[in-house]
PDB file of C-alpha atoms in Angstrom:
ATOM      1  CA  GLY A   1      -7.516   9.083   1.949  1.00 82.00           C
ATOM      2  CA  GLU A   2      -4.597   7.471   0.182  1.00 89.00           C
ATOM      3  CA  ASN A   3      -1.250   9.273  -0.122  1.00 93.00           C
ATOM      4  CA  VAL A   4       1.451   8.123  -2.556  1.00 97.00           C
ATOM      5  CA  GLU A   5       5.028   9.370  -2.293  1.00 97.00           C
ATOM      6  CA  GLN A   6       7.446   8.823  -5.194  1.00 98.00           C
ATOM      7  CA  HIS A   7      11.259   9.103  -5.308  1.00 97.00           C
ATOM      8  CA  PRO A   8      13.396  10.334  -6.871  1.00 98.00           C
ATOM      9  CA  SER A   9      11.820  13.217  -8.765  1.00 97.00           C
ATOM     10  CA  THR A  10      14.608  13.057 -11.379  1.00 98.00           C
ATOM     11  CA  LEU A  11      16.809  10.090 -12.248  1.00 98.00           C
ATOM     12  CA  SER A  12      19.649  10.167 -14.756  1.00 98.00           C
ATOM     13  CA  VAL A  13      21.299   6.894 -15.807  1.00 98.00           C
ATOM     14  CA  GLN A  14      23.719   5.821 -18.499  1.00 98.00           C
ATOM     15  CA  GLU A  15      22.234   3.919 -21.416  1.00 98.00           C
ATOM     16  CA  GLY A  16      22.408   0.211 -20.658  1.00 98.00           C
ATOM     17  CA  ASP A  17      22.357   0.666 -16.885  1.00 98.00           C
ATOM     18  CA  SER A  18      19.398  -0.128 -14.611  1.00 98.00           C
ATOM     19  CA  ALA A  19      16.945   2.362 -13.148  1.00 98.00           C
ATOM     20  CA  VAL A  20      14.885   1.971  -9.977  1.00 98.00           C
ATOM     21  CA  ILE A  21      11.975   4.194  -8.936  1.00 98.00           C
ATOM     22  CA  LYS A  22      10.390   3.803  -5.503  1.00 98.00           C
ATOM     23  CA  CYS A  23       6.934   4.593  -4.134  1.00 98.00           C
ATOM     24  CA  THR A  24       5.311   4.354  -0.740  1.00 98.00           C
ATOM     25  CA  TYR A  25       1.603   4.383   0.044  1.00 97.00           C
ATOM     26  CA  SER A  26      -0.337   5.085   3.205  1.00 96.00           C
ATOM     27  CA  ASP A  27      -3.598   3.100   2.967  1.00 93.00           C
ATOM     28  CA  SER A  28      -3.176  -0.538   3.970  1.00 92.00           C
ATOM     29  CA  ALA A  29      -6.431  -1.303   2.104  1.00 91.00           C
ATOM     30  CA  SER A  30      -4.814  -0.416  -1.235  1.00 93.00           C
ATOM     31  CA  ASN A  31      -4.705  -3.491  -3.443  1.00 92.00           C
ATOM     32  CA  TYR A  32      -3.671  -2.478  -6.964  1.00 94.00           C
ATOM     33  CA  PHE A  33      -0.519  -0.634  -8.030  1.00 96.00           C
ATOM     34  CA  PRO A  34      -0.010   0.406 -11.659  1.00 96.00           C
ATOM     35  CA  TRP A  35       2.849   2.279 -13.282  1.00 97.00           C
ATOM     36  CA  TYR A  36       2.214   4.751 -16.103  1.00 97.00           C
ATOM     37  CA  LYS A  37       4.744   6.226 -18.535  1.00 97.00           C
ATOM     38  CA  GLN A  38       4.193   9.701 -19.959  1.00 95.00           C
ATOM     39  CA  GLU A  39       6.383  10.972 -22.763  1.00 95.00           C
ATOM     40  CA  LEU A  40       6.626  14.717 -23.305  1.00 91.00           C
ATOM     41  CA  GLY A  41       3.342  16.102 -24.607  1.00 87.00           C
ATOM     42  CA  LYS A  42       1.686  12.690 -24.736  1.00 91.00           C
ATOM     43  CA  ARG A  43      -0.921  10.817 -22.718  1.00 93.00           C
ATOM     44  CA  PRO A  44       0.002   8.525 -19.801  1.00 93.00           C
ATOM     45  CA  GLN A  45       0.213   4.849 -20.799  1.00 95.00           C
ATOM     46  CA  LEU A  46       0.083   1.804 -18.538  1.00 95.00           C
ATOM     47  CA  ILE A  47       3.352  -0.138 -18.643  1.00 97.00           C
ATOM     48  CA  ILE A  48       2.994  -2.655 -15.817  1.00 97.00           C
ATOM     49  CA  ASP A  49       0.853  -3.254 -12.751  1.00 96.00           C
ATOM     50  CA  ILE A  50       0.777  -5.486  -9.686  1.00 95.00           C
ATOM     51  CA  ARG A  51      -1.947  -6.635  -7.336  1.00 93.00           C
ATOM     52  CA  SER A  52      -1.580  -6.949  -3.600  1.00 89.00           C
ATOM     53  CA  ASN A  53      -1.549 -10.766  -3.637  1.00 89.00           C
ATOM     54  CA  VAL A  54       1.637 -10.839  -5.741  1.00 87.00           C
ATOM     55  CA  GLY A  55       5.154  -9.854  -4.666  1.00 92.00           C
ATOM     56  CA  GLU A  56       6.807  -9.385  -8.045  1.00 96.00           C
ATOM     57  CA  LYS A  57       5.877  -9.165 -11.706  1.00 95.00           C
ATOM     58  CA  LYS A  58       8.119  -8.986 -14.781  1.00 97.00           C
ATOM     59  CA  ASP A  59       7.567  -8.007 -18.384  1.00 95.00           C
ATOM     60  CA  GLN A  60      10.727  -8.157 -20.495  1.00 96.00           C
ATOM     61  CA  ARG A  61      13.006  -5.338 -19.262  1.00 97.00           C
ATOM     62  CA  ILE A  62      10.622  -3.966 -16.641  1.00 98.00           C
ATOM     63  CA  ALA A  63       9.624  -5.403 -13.289  1.00 98.00           C
ATOM     64  CA  VAL A  64       7.651  -4.248 -10.297  1.00 98.00           C
ATOM     65  CA  THR A  65       8.081  -5.420  -6.701  1.00 97.00           C
ATOM     66  CA  LEU A  66       5.635  -4.936  -3.828  1.00 97.00           C
ATOM     67  CA  ASN A  67       6.277  -5.069  -0.090  1.00 96.00           C
ATOM     68  CA  LYS A  68       2.856  -4.916   1.596  1.00 94.00           C
ATOM     69  CA  THR A  69       4.282  -4.930   5.090  1.00 94.00           C
ATOM     70  CA  ALA A  70       6.397  -1.851   4.443  1.00 96.00           C
ATOM     71  CA  LYS A  71       3.777  -0.384   2.085  1.00 96.00           C
ATOM     72  CA  HIS A  72       6.192   0.295  -0.723  1.00 96.00           C
ATOM     73  CA  PHE A  73       6.567  -0.775  -4.330  1.00 98.00           C
ATOM     74  CA  SER A  74       9.265  -0.204  -6.915  1.00 98.00           C
ATOM     75  CA  LEU A  75       9.736  -0.120 -10.684  1.00 98.00           C
ATOM     76  CA  HIS A  76      12.905  -1.659 -12.089  1.00 98.00           C
ATOM     77  CA  ILE A  77      14.029  -1.051 -15.668  1.00 98.00           C
ATOM     78  CA  THR A  78      17.058  -3.010 -16.884  1.00 98.00           C
ATOM     79  CA  GLU A  79      19.273  -2.366 -19.931  1.00 98.00           C
ATOM     80  CA  THR A  80      17.859   1.131 -20.310  1.00 98.00           C
ATOM     81  CA  GLN A  81      17.441   2.557 -23.803  1.00 97.00           C
ATOM     82  CA  PRO A  82      16.930   6.130 -25.087  1.00 96.00           C
ATOM     83  CA  GLU A  83      13.212   5.455 -25.625  1.00 96.00           C
ATOM     84  CA  ASP A  84      12.853   4.832 -21.885  1.00 98.00           C
ATOM     85  CA  SER A  85      13.294   8.570 -21.307  1.00 98.00           C
ATOM     86  CA  ALA A  86       9.951   9.837 -19.958  1.00 98.00           C
ATOM     87  CA  VAL A  87       8.108  10.694 -16.747  1.00 97.00           C
ATOM     88  CA  TYR A  88       7.022   7.621 -14.792  1.00 98.00           C
ATOM     89  CA  PHE A  89       4.092   7.720 -12.362  1.00 98.00           C
ATOM     90  CA  CYS A  90       3.251   5.159  -9.728  1.00 98.00           C
ATOM     91  CA  ALA A  91      -0.312   4.916  -8.445  1.00 97.00           C
ATOM     92  CA  ALA A  92      -2.405   3.066  -5.903  1.00 96.00           C
ATOM     93  CA  ARG A  93      -6.029   2.036  -5.733  1.00 92.00           C
ATOM     94  CA  SER A  94      -7.730   2.071  -2.327  1.00 83.00           C
ATOM     95  CA  GLY A  95     -10.043  -0.830  -1.551  1.00 73.00           C
ATOM     96  CA  GLY A  96     -12.949  -1.082  -3.970  1.00 73.00           C
ATOM     97  CA  ALA A  97     -12.563   2.388  -5.444  1.00 80.00           C
ATOM     98  CA  ASP A  98     -12.016   2.811  -9.148  1.00 84.00           C
ATOM     99  CA  GLY A  99     -10.046   6.035  -8.919  1.00 90.00           C
ATOM    100  CA  LEU A 100      -6.264   6.032  -8.576  1.00 93.00           C
ATOM    101  CA  THR A 101      -3.995   8.144  -6.402  1.00 95.00           C
ATOM    102  CA  PHE A 102      -0.848   8.999  -8.360  1.00 96.00           C
ATOM    103  CA  GLY A 103       2.622   9.924  -7.176  1.00 97.00           C
ATOM    104  CA  LYS A 104       4.233  13.144  -8.379  1.00 96.00           C
ATOM    105  CA  GLY A 105       6.291  11.415 -11.034  1.00 97.00           C
ATOM    106  CA  THR A 106       9.928  10.633 -11.779  1.00 98.00           C
ATOM    107  CA  HIS A 107      11.633  12.182 -14.783  1.00 98.00           C
ATOM    108  CA  LEU A 108      13.920   9.442 -16.117  1.00 98.00           C
ATOM    109  CA  ILE A 109      16.765  10.657 -18.325  1.00 98.00           C
ATOM    110  CA  ILE A 110      18.825   8.137 -20.279  1.00 98.00           C
ATOM    111  CA  GLN A 111      22.299   9.499 -21.020  1.00 96.00           C
ATOM    112  CA  PRO A 112      23.889   8.204 -24.255  1.00 91.00           C
TER     113      PRO A 112
ATOM    114  CA  ASP B   1     -12.374   3.972 -33.153  1.00 48.00           C
ATOM    115  CA  THR B   2      -8.750   4.703 -32.423  1.00 69.00           C
ATOM    116  CA  GLY B   3      -8.887   5.695 -28.763  1.00 92.00           C
ATOM    117  CA  VAL B   4     -10.196   8.232 -26.298  1.00 96.00           C
ATOM    118  CA  SER B   5     -10.934  11.623 -27.896  1.00 96.00           C
ATOM    119  CA  GLN B   6     -11.073  14.920 -26.068  1.00 97.00           C
ATOM    120  CA  ASP B   7     -12.251  18.263 -27.347  1.00 97.00           C
ATOM    121  CA  PRO B   8     -11.012  20.937 -27.415  1.00 97.00           C
ATOM    122  CA  ARG B   9      -7.260  20.317 -27.140  1.00 96.00           C
ATOM    123  CA  HIS B  10      -6.660  23.814 -25.791  1.00 97.00           C
ATOM    124  CA  LYS B  11      -8.925  26.361 -24.166  1.00 98.00           C
ATOM    125  CA  ILE B  12      -8.040  29.862 -23.019  1.00 98.00           C
ATOM    126  CA  THR B  13     -10.713  31.614 -21.001  1.00 98.00           C
ATOM    127  CA  LYS B  14     -11.083  34.690 -18.858  1.00 98.00           C
ATOM    128  CA  ARG B  15     -11.519  34.314 -15.130  1.00 98.00           C
ATOM    129  CA  GLY B  16     -15.173  34.033 -14.228  1.00 98.00           C
ATOM    130  CA  GLN B  17     -16.262  32.439 -17.507  1.00 98.00           C
ATOM    131  CA  ASN B  18     -17.779  28.961 -17.794  1.00 98.00           C
ATOM    132  CA  VAL B  19     -16.089  26.267 -19.862  1.00 98.00           C
ATOM    133  CA  THR B  20     -17.177  22.809 -21.010  1.00 98.00           C
ATOM    134  CA  PHE B  21     -14.997  19.949 -22.201  1.00 98.00           C
ATOM    135  CA  ARG B  22     -16.045  16.805 -24.016  1.00 98.00           C
ATOM    136  CA  CYS B  23     -14.681  13.265 -23.848  1.00 98.00           C
ATOM    137  CA  ASP B  24     -15.529  10.399 -26.209  1.00 97.00           C
ATOM    138  CA  PRO B  25     -14.327   7.088 -24.735  1.00 96.00           C
ATOM    139  CA  ILE B  26     -13.487   3.893 -26.600  1.00 95.00           C
ATOM    140  CA  SER B  27     -16.917   2.707 -27.716  1.00 91.00           C
ATOM    141  CA  GLU B  28     -16.951  -0.629 -25.887  1.00 89.00           C
ATOM    142  CA  HIS B  29     -15.699   0.893 -22.607  1.00 92.00           C
ATOM    143  CA  ASN B  30     -18.478   1.421 -20.078  1.00 92.00           C
ATOM    144  CA  ARG B  31     -16.281   3.185 -17.489  1.00 94.00           C
ATOM    145  CA  LEU B  32     -15.126   6.769 -17.879  1.00 96.00           C
ATOM    146  CA  TYR B  33     -12.873   8.834 -15.626  1.00 96.00           C
ATOM    147  CA  TRP B  34     -11.861  12.480 -15.354  1.00 97.00           C
ATOM    148  CA  TYR B  35      -8.478  13.511 -13.947  1.00 96.00           C
ATOM    149  CA  ARG B  36      -6.711  16.856 -13.627  1.00 96.00           C
ATOM    150  CA  GLN B  37      -2.957  17.218 -14.069  1.00 95.00           C
ATOM    151  CA  THR B  38      -0.930  20.327 -13.245  1.00 95.00           C
ATOM    152  CA  LEU B  39       2.671  20.898 -14.285  1.00 90.00           C
ATOM    153  CA  GLY B  40       5.091  18.640 -12.467  1.00 88.00           C
ATOM    154  CA  GLN B  41       2.366  16.632 -10.751  1.00 92.00           C
ATOM    155  CA  GLY B  42       0.671  13.331 -11.275  1.00 94.00           C
ATOM    156  CA  PRO B  43      -2.938  13.128 -12.432  1.00 95.00           C
ATOM    157  CA  GLU B  44      -5.501  13.815  -9.675  1.00 95.00           C
ATOM    158  CA  PHE B  45      -8.764  11.869  -9.693  1.00 94.00           C
ATOM    159  CA  LEU B  46     -11.911  13.975 -10.132  1.00 95.00           C
ATOM    160  CA  THR B  47     -14.813  11.640 -10.901  1.00 95.00           C
ATOM    161  CA  TYR B  48     -15.839   8.298 -12.415  1.00 94.00           C
ATOM    162  CA  PHE B  49     -18.847   6.997 -14.365  1.00 95.00           C
ATOM    163  CA  GLN B  50     -20.029   3.487 -14.977  1.00 94.00           C
ATOM    164  CA  ASN B  51     -22.384   3.787 -17.926  1.00 94.00           C
ATOM    165  CA  GLU B  52     -24.441   6.905 -17.123  1.00 94.00           C
ATOM    166  CA  ALA B  53     -24.123   6.636 -13.335  1.00 94.00           C
ATOM    167  CA  GLN B  54     -21.613   8.869 -11.560  1.00 93.00           C
ATOM    168  CA  LEU B  55     -20.220   6.513  -8.902  1.00 92.00           C
ATOM    169  CA  GLU B  56     -17.311   8.400  -7.350  1.00 88.00           C
ATOM    170  CA  LYS B  57     -16.495  12.069  -6.849  1.00 89.00           C
ATOM    171  CA  SER B  58     -13.303  13.459  -5.373  1.00 89.00           C
ATOM    172  CA  ARG B  59     -13.206  16.162  -2.738  1.00 85.00           C
ATOM    173  CA  LEU B  60     -11.355  18.137  -5.435  1.00 81.00           C
ATOM    174  CA  LEU B  61     -14.599  18.402  -7.392  1.00 84.00           C
ATOM    175  CA  SER B  62     -15.955  21.629  -5.923  1.00 87.00           C
ATOM    176  CA  ASP B  63     -19.472  22.932  -6.475  1.00 91.00           C
ATOM    177  CA  ARG B  64     -18.208  24.785  -9.541  1.00 95.00           C
ATOM    178  CA  PHE B  65     -17.443  21.504 -11.296  1.00 96.00           C
ATOM    179  CA  SER B  66     -20.075  19.239 -12.789  1.00 95.00           C
ATOM    180  CA  ALA B  67     -19.746  16.182 -14.982  1.00 96.00           C
ATOM    181  CA  GLU B  68     -22.344  14.285 -16.956  1.00 96.00           C
ATOM    182  CA  ARG B  69     -22.550  11.187 -19.089  1.00 96.00           C
ATOM    183  CA  PRO B  70     -26.199  11.284 -20.148  1.00 91.00           C
ATOM    184  CA  LYS B  71     -26.400   8.258 -22.440  1.00 87.00           C
ATOM    185  CA  GLY B  72     -23.479   6.293 -21.120  1.00 86.00           C
ATOM    186  CA  SER B  73     -21.324   7.237 -24.097  1.00 91.00           C
ATOM    187  CA  PHE B  74     -19.571  10.647 -24.245  1.00 96.00           C
ATOM    188  CA  SER B  75     -19.085  12.771 -21.144  1.00 98.00           C
ATOM    189  CA  THR B  76     -18.861  16.503 -20.483  1.00 98.00           C
ATOM    190  CA  LEU B  77     -17.026  18.307 -17.698  1.00 98.00           C
ATOM    191  CA  GLU B  78     -18.175  21.852 -16.964  1.00 97.00           C
ATOM    192  CA  ILE B  79     -16.354  24.374 -14.816  1.00 97.00           C
ATOM    193  CA  GLN B  80     -18.376  27.406 -13.778  1.00 97.00           C
ATOM    194  CA  ARG B  81     -16.890  30.760 -12.761  1.00 97.00           C
ATOM    195  CA  THR B  82     -13.365  29.677 -13.640  1.00 98.00           C
ATOM    196  CA  GLU B  83     -10.458  30.694 -11.398  1.00 97.00           C
ATOM    197  CA  GLN B  84      -6.745  30.891 -12.201  1.00 96.00           C
ATOM    198  CA  GLY B  85      -6.190  27.818 -10.040  1.00 95.00           C
ATOM    199  CA  ASP B  86      -8.308  25.809 -12.481  1.00 97.00           C
ATOM    200  CA  SER B  87      -5.558  26.103 -15.114  1.00 97.00           C
ATOM    201  CA  ALA B  88      -4.449  22.531 -15.771  1.00 97.00           C
ATOM    202  CA  MET B  89      -4.586  19.643 -18.200  1.00 96.00           C
ATOM    203  CA  TYR B  90      -7.921  17.807 -17.900  1.00 97.00           C
ATOM    204  CA  LEU B  91      -7.511  14.160 -18.806  1.00 97.00           C
ATOM    205  CA  CYS B  92     -10.262  11.721 -19.617  1.00 97.00           C
ATOM    206  CA  ALA B  93      -9.724   7.961 -19.464  1.00 96.00           C
ATOM    207  CA  SER B  94     -11.877   4.930 -20.170  1.00 95.00           C
ATOM    208  CA  SER B  95     -11.772   1.274 -19.235  1.00 93.00           C
ATOM    209  CA  SER B  96     -13.758  -1.818 -20.112  1.00 89.00           C
ATOM    210  CA  ARG B  97     -13.813  -3.525 -16.726  1.00 83.00           C
ATOM    211  CA  GLY B  98     -12.459  -1.060 -14.219  1.00 84.00           C
ATOM    212  CA  VAL B  99      -9.128   0.314 -13.126  1.00 83.00           C
ATOM    213  CA  THR B 100      -7.441  -3.085 -12.789  1.00 83.00           C
ATOM    214  CA  ASN B 101      -7.908  -3.559 -16.527  1.00 82.00           C
ATOM    215  CA  GLY B 102      -5.879  -0.438 -17.119  1.00 86.00           C
ATOM    216  CA  TYR B 103      -6.985   2.968 -18.279  1.00 90.00           C
ATOM    217  CA  THR B 104      -6.722   4.320 -21.802  1.00 93.00           C
ATOM    218  CA  PHE B 105      -6.145   8.046 -21.459  1.00 95.00           C
ATOM    219  CA  GLY B 106      -7.095  10.720 -23.947  1.00 96.00           C
ATOM    220  CA  SER B 107      -4.688  13.457 -25.009  1.00 94.00           C
ATOM    221  CA  GLY B 108      -6.313  15.921 -22.648  1.00 96.00           C
ATOM    222  CA  THR B 109      -7.728  19.435 -22.768  1.00 97.00           C
ATOM    223  CA  ARG B 110      -5.303  22.117 -21.624  1.00 97.00           C
ATOM    224  CA  LEU B 111      -7.166  24.913 -19.847  1.00 98.00           C
ATOM    225  CA  THR B 112      -5.565  28.305 -19.293  1.00 98.00           C
ATOM    226  CA  VAL B 113      -7.488  30.829 -17.203  1.00 98.00           C
ATOM    227  CA  VAL B 114      -6.277  34.402 -17.664  1.00 97.00           C
TER     228      VAL B 114
END
């Protein structure tokens, strides 16, 4: 089955700086890669996603890039703000399945 | 209808007891998913329904776990003969047209087995 590795487990950046979180996946048949944000004690929420036929997608301060050859994808957050502090999970969908395989999460800390 | 509802929010049970959780999805969503999340980990897929049909089950879903969605609306997840390793947050999610449309997660049921 699919295996998703996520790094780093904790990331601390100064407010206003950029943050990058990286994930790798094992199943070359995976074709959909979402990112979820989970604030403390709250439910995970989808923030951005990318499909395997696209190399990059942007939505305001966040962007996701995908390298199918290397089987890795990354989340980029620019001009970080205190409300960006949360745990971020990457995930991958294998083939035609509807379930997702999640990474272990990255705790992003924005230092004032 | 403000989102995905799960009940109860917290459940403490003794090892060996059976527990049942309920999930009410967003009413127009025909797809419903159960995930389990332990501390410091990402959600792990358990099972998925499209309407009342259970279409996918993870290897994680042992014989002690059973899920139903009898009328294609709410769903229940039952764990029989609970073990301490079952302690986790059980998350339900729903979607209107599948995972690529994005999930809406519920707030979860936190299970503690003592």
